Amino acid sequence: MSRPETDSPGAGMEFTLEDISDEEIMRRRALYEPFTDSVRDLIDAVIRTEVDDATVRQAQAEIAGVVQRLRTQQMDGAYGVRYTADKKGMAWGNAVIGLRNAIAPPLVLRPGDDGGVVTDATLGAAYEGPSGLVHGGVCAMLFDHVLGEAASVDGIPCFTGTISVRYLRPTPLGPIRIDAAISGRDGRKKIVRGTLSGPDGVTAEAEGIFIVPREFEGQAFSSWVS
Ligand SMILES: CCCCCCCCCC(=O)SCCNC(=O)CCNC(=O)[C@H](O)C(C)(C)COP(=O)(O)OP(=O)(O)OC[C@H]1O[C@@H](n2cnc3c(N)ncnc32)[C@H](O)[C@@H]1OP(=O)(O)O
């Protein structure tokens, strides 16, 4: 399947115009959200199953059959970042927020009290590093995206220039919350700070420099559909 029309402001940075109605977005969301959730369930089940060898082999064959069926019609390359004619962004393949990406928790962001963003999520067995704890790289990835969204509150997407994470104490698997907000601006650069919290309070802090790529200046999205 070919891709919709693409704006190419720079290599690897293109956004893709997909001129679809709100009804069509809702239809696709209703179709793909439970589909992707089932694959998230599958990932968790694969990690935690204790069934016998024959059952594992049978399940593998069934999964291979499903993959084969889905591969009969595929888009070229990755999903990309798409937007509608009224500038609603859809990053449905995104590793952190992607509605169609089973690797994504997925995070759903909402406005914070301080002009920033906040998200709650539950991280299960698929995000483990040390025993029973969230992988440090997963924490960094989630911070990267959430701080990036906080930097992009005016709708113009920012790229991470530099990010640093201070791991204060282990983060248990289970419910987490991330808060992030801009703490300083300097032209195209924004300094953003954030915290990751578990049930017993803050476990990690992050600070990053996020930059509006020259190619993105003036390309604001009105909202993101997740
Ligand atoms: C609403 C949408 C929400 C979307 C949220 C998305 C979050 C996603 C987070 C990501 O994963 S982004 C992907 C990971 N990041 C990258 O792949 C970035 C790769 N690097 C680049 O594309 C460019 O290097 C970059 C756009 C970051 C900067 O290139 P520029 O050519 O615009 O920088 P330039 O050399 O003109 O420098 C502009 C200013 O930024 C500073 N700067 C440049 N690169 C920097 C850097 N890496 N770290 C810190 N500061 C940096 C630079 O010193 C300078 O400061 P001053 O104005 O004070 O002189």
Tab-separated table of C-alpha atoms and ligand atoms in Angstrom:
chain	number	residue	atom	x	y	z
A	1	MET	CA	0.000	0.000	0.000
A	2	SER	CA	1.431	3.428	-0.856
A	3	ARG	CA	1.653	6.278	1.616
A	4	PRO	CA	-0.460	9.446	1.593
A	5	GLU	CA	0.954	12.768	0.375
A	6	THR	CA	4.160	13.795	2.177
A	7	ASP	CA	5.663	17.157	3.096
A	8	SER	CA	9.435	16.732	3.115
A	9	PRO	CA	11.049	19.540	5.068
A	10	GLY	CA	14.153	17.419	5.608
A	11	ALA	CA	15.361	13.861	5.419
A	12	GLY	CA	13.564	11.710	7.987
A	13	MET	CA	11.517	14.641	9.286
A	14	GLU	CA	8.524	14.558	6.978
A	15	PHE	CA	4.914	14.851	8.090
A	16	THR	CA	2.262	13.165	6.011
A	17	LEU	CA	-1.016	14.807	5.034
A	18	GLU	CA	-3.921	12.392	5.372
A	19	ASP	CA	-7.085	14.345	4.694
A	20	ILE	CA	-9.626	12.299	6.653
A	21	SER	CA	-12.718	13.305	8.631
A	22	ASP	CA	-13.176	13.097	12.401
A	23	GLU	CA	-15.613	10.205	11.776
A	24	GLU	CA	-12.927	8.299	9.872
A	25	ILE	CA	-10.403	8.964	12.655
A	26	MET	CA	-12.941	7.591	15.172
A	27	ARG	CA	-13.612	4.551	12.983
A	28	ARG	CA	-9.899	3.751	12.718
A	29	ARG	CA	-9.361	4.371	16.402
A	30	ALA	CA	-12.234	2.040	17.345
A	31	LEU	CA	-10.709	-0.609	15.065
A	32	TYR	CA	-7.014	-0.340	15.920
A	33	GLU	CA	-7.076	0.529	19.629
A	34	PRO	CA	-8.505	-2.836	20.783
A	35	PHE	CA	-6.435	-4.620	18.095
A	36	THR	CA	-3.189	-3.146	19.467
A	37	ASP	CA	-4.310	-3.740	23.066
A	38	SER	CA	-4.680	-7.436	22.196
A	39	VAL	CA	-1.066	-7.484	20.997
A	40	ARG	CA	0.027	-5.789	24.253
A	41	ASP	CA	-1.796	-8.573	26.089
A	42	LEU	CA	0.003	-11.070	23.866
A	43	ILE	CA	3.420	-9.604	24.749
A	44	ASP	CA	2.609	-9.857	28.466
A	45	ALA	CA	1.253	-13.395	28.047
A	46	VAL	CA	4.391	-14.495	26.136
A	47	ILE	CA	6.642	-13.196	28.915
A	48	ARG	CA	4.615	-14.757	31.726
A	49	THR	CA	3.195	-17.994	30.310
A	50	GLU	CA	4.006	-21.303	32.001
A	51	VAL	CA	2.114	-23.596	29.624
A	52	ASP	CA	3.751	-26.779	28.294
A	53	ASP	CA	6.139	-26.913	25.289
A	54	ALA	CA	3.528	-28.237	22.851
A	55	THR	CA	1.185	-25.355	23.671
A	56	VAL	CA	3.986	-22.826	23.139
A	57	ARG	CA	4.791	-24.346	19.720
A	58	GLN	CA	1.120	-24.369	18.722
A	59	ALA	CA	0.720	-20.732	19.809
A	60	GLN	CA	3.836	-19.780	17.816
A	61	ALA	CA	2.387	-21.363	14.660
A	62	GLU	CA	-0.914	-19.548	15.175
A	63	ILE	CA	0.859	-16.207	15.680
A	64	ALA	CA	2.960	-16.823	12.551
A	65	GLY	CA	-0.293	-17.392	10.654
A	66	VAL	CA	-1.734	-14.105	11.867
A	67	VAL	CA	1.473	-12.269	10.882
A	68	GLN	CA	1.336	-13.801	7.433
A	69	ARG	CA	-2.293	-12.667	7.010
A	70	LEU	CA	-1.464	-9.090	8.096
A	71	ARG	CA	1.563	-8.988	5.770
A	72	THR	CA	-0.634	-9.522	2.697
A	73	GLN	CA	-1.271	-5.758	2.652
A	74	GLN	CA	1.238	-3.400	4.306
A	75	MET	CA	2.161	0.282	4.051
A	76	ASP	CA	5.655	1.136	2.787
A	77	GLY	CA	8.036	1.844	5.670
A	78	ALA	CA	6.985	3.010	9.125
A	79	TYR	CA	3.672	4.704	9.997
A	80	GLY	CA	5.213	8.185	10.101
A	81	VAL	CA	3.684	11.282	11.657
A	82	ARG	CA	0.437	12.126	9.874
A	83	TYR	CA	-1.797	15.145	10.081
A	84	THR	CA	-5.274	15.979	8.837
A	85	ALA	CA	-6.298	19.022	6.780
A	86	ASP	CA	-7.287	20.802	10.028
A	87	LYS	CA	-3.805	20.023	11.461
A	88	LYS	CA	-4.695	17.267	13.875
A	89	GLY	CA	-1.529	15.210	14.343
A	90	MET	CA	-1.560	11.414	14.419
A	91	ALA	CA	1.615	9.712	15.622
A	92	TRP	CA	0.007	6.283	15.802
A	93	GLY	CA	3.259	4.397	15.219
A	94	ASN	CA	5.139	6.309	17.946
A	95	ALA	CA	7.118	4.151	20.417
A	96	VAL	CA	5.682	6.002	23.446
A	97	ILE	CA	2.199	7.252	22.503
A	98	GLY	CA	1.410	5.200	19.386
A	99	LEU	CA	-2.186	3.985	19.279
A	100	ARG	CA	-1.098	1.293	16.798
A	101	ASN	CA	2.202	0.471	18.487
A	102	ALA	CA	1.963	-2.410	20.963
A	103	ILE	CA	5.415	-1.529	22.304
A	104	ALA	CA	4.051	1.829	23.488
A	105	PRO	CA	2.427	1.706	26.971
A	106	PRO	CA	0.775	3.894	25.366
A	107	LEU	CA	1.061	7.170	27.252
A	108	VAL	CA	-1.884	9.549	27.053
A	109	LEU	CA	-0.946	13.123	27.931
A	110	ARG	CA	-3.096	15.840	29.425
A	111	PRO	CA	-2.391	19.456	30.372
A	112	GLY	CA	-0.780	19.979	33.784
A	113	ASP	CA	-1.605	22.775	36.241
A	114	ASP	CA	1.689	24.575	35.533
A	115	GLY	CA	1.247	24.909	31.753
A	116	GLY	CA	3.078	21.628	31.272
A	117	VAL	CA	1.881	18.086	30.638
A	118	VAL	CA	1.159	15.082	32.829
A	119	THR	CA	0.546	11.427	32.161
A	120	ASP	CA	-0.392	8.354	34.170
A	121	ALA	CA	0.371	4.845	32.968
A	122	THR	CA	0.838	1.314	34.171
A	123	LEU	CA	4.092	-0.410	33.240
A	124	GLY	CA	3.891	-4.207	33.318
A	125	ALA	CA	6.293	-7.094	32.747
A	126	ALA	CA	7.304	-5.859	29.266
A	127	TYR	CA	9.095	-2.854	30.793
A	128	GLU	CA	11.208	-4.708	33.371
A	129	GLY	CA	14.916	-4.054	33.923
A	130	PRO	CA	16.085	-5.055	37.409
A	131	SER	CA	13.759	-7.612	38.996
A	132	GLY	CA	10.304	-6.108	39.466
A	133	LEU	CA	11.582	-2.654	38.500
A	134	VAL	CA	11.208	-0.437	35.439
A	135	HIS	CA	14.193	-0.545	33.031
A	136	GLY	CA	16.271	2.647	33.212
A	137	GLY	CA	16.178	2.976	29.430
A	138	VAL	CA	12.398	2.807	29.488
A	139	CYS	CA	12.328	5.640	32.065
A	140	ALA	CA	14.633	7.675	29.802
A	141	MET	CA	12.494	6.960	26.735
A	142	LEU	CA	9.287	8.009	28.481
A	143	PHE	CA	10.961	11.157	29.833
A	144	ASP	CA	12.263	11.947	26.341
A	145	HIS	CA	8.801	11.918	24.872
A	146	VAL	CA	6.916	13.593	27.729
A	147	LEU	CA	9.483	16.385	28.075
A	148	GLY	CA	9.356	16.757	24.284
A	149	GLU	CA	5.577	17.134	24.419
A	150	ALA	CA	5.909	19.722	27.205
A	151	ALA	CA	8.385	21.609	24.992
A	152	SER	CA	5.887	21.414	22.123
A	153	VAL	CA	2.848	22.816	23.972
A	154	ASP	CA	2.429	25.527	21.361
A	155	GLY	CA	1.910	22.792	18.747
A	156	ILE	CA	5.316	23.087	17.013
A	157	PRO	CA	7.143	19.788	17.505
A	158	CYS	CA	10.546	20.014	19.217
A	159	PHE	CA	13.405	17.529	18.910
A	160	THR	CA	15.503	16.403	21.841
A	161	GLY	CA	18.944	18.017	21.756
A	162	THR	CA	20.208	16.832	25.121
A	163	ILE	CA	18.502	15.039	28.002
A	164	SER	CA	19.814	13.941	31.376
A	165	VAL	CA	18.093	11.677	33.865
A	166	ARG	CA	18.877	11.384	37.569
A	167	TYR	CA	17.653	8.062	38.953
A	168	LEU	CA	16.914	8.800	42.623
A	169	ARG	CA	15.536	5.389	43.623
A	170	PRO	CA	14.193	2.318	41.824
A	171	THR	CA	10.832	2.617	40.043
A	172	PRO	CA	8.607	-0.410	40.729
A	173	LEU	CA	6.637	-1.904	37.839
A	174	GLY	CA	3.011	-0.810	38.132
A	175	PRO	CA	1.394	2.616	38.150
A	176	ILE	CA	3.614	5.594	37.288
A	177	ARG	CA	3.102	9.288	36.646
A	178	ILE	CA	5.251	11.763	34.723
A	179	ASP	CA	5.004	15.546	35.047
A	180	ALA	CA	6.942	17.923	32.781
A	181	ALA	CA	6.995	21.645	32.066
A	182	ILE	CA	9.123	24.268	30.334
A	183	SER	CA	11.477	26.000	32.761
A	184	GLY	CA	13.253	28.293	30.302
A	185	ARG	CA	13.301	29.494	26.670
A	186	ASP	CA	16.051	30.858	24.446
A	187	GLY	CA	14.997	31.303	20.821
A	188	ARG	CA	14.366	27.864	19.294
A	189	LYS	CA	15.675	26.189	22.478
A	190	LYS	CA	13.481	25.205	25.413
A	191	ILE	CA	14.686	23.866	28.751
A	192	VAL	CA	12.243	21.332	30.156
A	193	ARG	CA	12.202	19.602	33.529
A	194	GLY	CA	10.198	16.585	34.622
A	195	THR	CA	9.676	13.993	37.325
A	196	LEU	CA	8.752	10.320	37.261
A	197	SER	CA	6.765	9.092	40.268
A	198	GLY	CA	5.687	5.705	41.559
A	199	PRO	CA	3.170	5.012	44.336
A	200	ASP	CA	5.714	6.154	46.977
A	201	GLY	CA	6.748	9.409	45.325
A	202	VAL	CA	9.350	10.736	42.875
A	203	THR	CA	11.856	8.121	41.659
A	204	ALA	CA	13.649	10.027	38.878
A	205	GLU	CA	14.120	13.564	37.581
A	206	ALA	CA	15.015	14.702	34.078
A	207	GLU	CA	16.107	17.888	32.387
A	208	GLY	CA	16.451	18.411	28.673
A	209	ILE	CA	17.154	20.944	25.964
A	210	PHE	CA	14.542	20.682	23.227
A	211	ILE	CA	14.944	22.493	19.934
A	212	VAL	CA	12.482	23.456	17.211
A	213	PRO	CA	14.223	22.265	14.023
A	214	ARG	CA	14.451	25.151	11.527
A	215	GLU	CA	12.355	23.062	9.115
A	216	PHE	CA	9.478	22.903	11.633
A	217	GLU	CA	9.200	26.618	12.348
A	218	GLY	CA	5.635	27.722	11.561
A	219	GLN	CA	4.343	24.130	11.274
A	220	ALA	CA	2.068	24.040	14.337
A	221	PHE	CA	-0.382	21.203	14.896
A	222	SER	CA	-3.767	22.131	16.409
A	223	SER	CA	-3.950	18.966	18.527
A	224	TRP	CA	-2.772	15.361	18.683
A	225	VAL	CA	-5.116	12.430	18.264
A	226	SER	CA	-4.108	9.601	20.566
B	1	LIG	C1	3.329	18.103	19.688
B	1	LIG	C2	4.400	17.127	19.263
B	1	LIG	C3	5.025	16.393	20.340
B	1	LIG	C4	6.222	15.742	19.855
B	1	LIG	C5	7.107	15.354	20.990
B	1	LIG	C6	8.237	14.631	20.422
B	1	LIG	C7	9.244	14.215	21.420
B	1	LIG	C8	10.161	13.306	20.677
B	1	LIG	C9	11.476	13.260	21.297
B	1	LIG	C10	12.418	12.603	20.316
B	1	LIG	O1	12.632	11.442	20.381
B	1	LIG	S1	13.164	13.595	19.127
B	1	LIG	C11	14.320	12.453	18.380
B	1	LIG	C12	15.665	12.496	19.040
B	1	LIG	N1	16.369	13.724	18.683
B	1	LIG	C13	16.956	13.874	17.497
B	1	LIG	O2	16.957	12.983	16.667
B	1	LIG	C14	17.589	15.202	17.238
B	1	LIG	C15	18.742	15.094	16.242
B	1	LIG	N2	19.405	16.401	16.134
B	1	LIG	C16	18.888	17.348	15.312
B	1	LIG	O3	17.952	17.138	14.568
B	1	LIG	C17	19.537	18.679	15.375
B	1	LIG	O4	20.856	18.543	15.889
B	1	LIG	C18	18.750	19.681	16.254
B	1	LIG	C19	17.388	19.963	15.608
B	1	LIG	C20	18.547	19.163	17.688
B	1	LIG	C21	19.528	20.994	16.349
B	1	LIG	O5	19.923	21.319	15.055
B	1	LIG	P1	19.979	22.841	14.583
B	1	LIG	O6	20.702	22.849	13.284
B	1	LIG	O7	18.612	23.437	14.619
B	1	LIG	O8	20.884	23.478	15.720
B	1	LIG	P2	21.836	24.712	15.615
B	1	LIG	O9	23.234	24.229	15.336
B	1	LIG	O10	21.255	25.736	14.686
B	1	LIG	O11	21.809	25.245	17.104
B	1	LIG	C22	20.694	25.985	17.610
B	1	LIG	C23	20.918	26.152	19.100
B	1	LIG	O12	20.699	24.868	19.732
B	1	LIG	C24	21.917	24.422	20.394
B	1	LIG	N3	22.021	23.009	20.149
B	1	LIG	C25	22.157	22.383	18.981
B	1	LIG	N4	22.193	21.055	19.128
B	1	LIG	C26	22.079	20.837	20.454
B	1	LIG	C27	22.025	19.670	21.228
B	1	LIG	N5	22.095	18.453	20.667
B	1	LIG	N6	21.894	19.790	22.568
B	1	LIG	C28	21.797	21.021	23.130
B	1	LIG	N7	21.830	22.170	22.436
B	1	LIG	C29	21.962	22.075	21.106
B	1	LIG	C30	23.031	25.188	19.730
B	1	LIG	O13	24.131	25.322	20.596
B	1	LIG	C31	22.347	26.528	19.462
B	1	LIG	O14	22.284	27.249	20.659
B	1	LIG	P3	22.496	28.834	20.657
B	1	LIG	O15	21.335	29.382	19.857
B	1	LIG	O16	22.466	29.235	22.094
B	1	LIG	O17	23.819	29.061	20.001
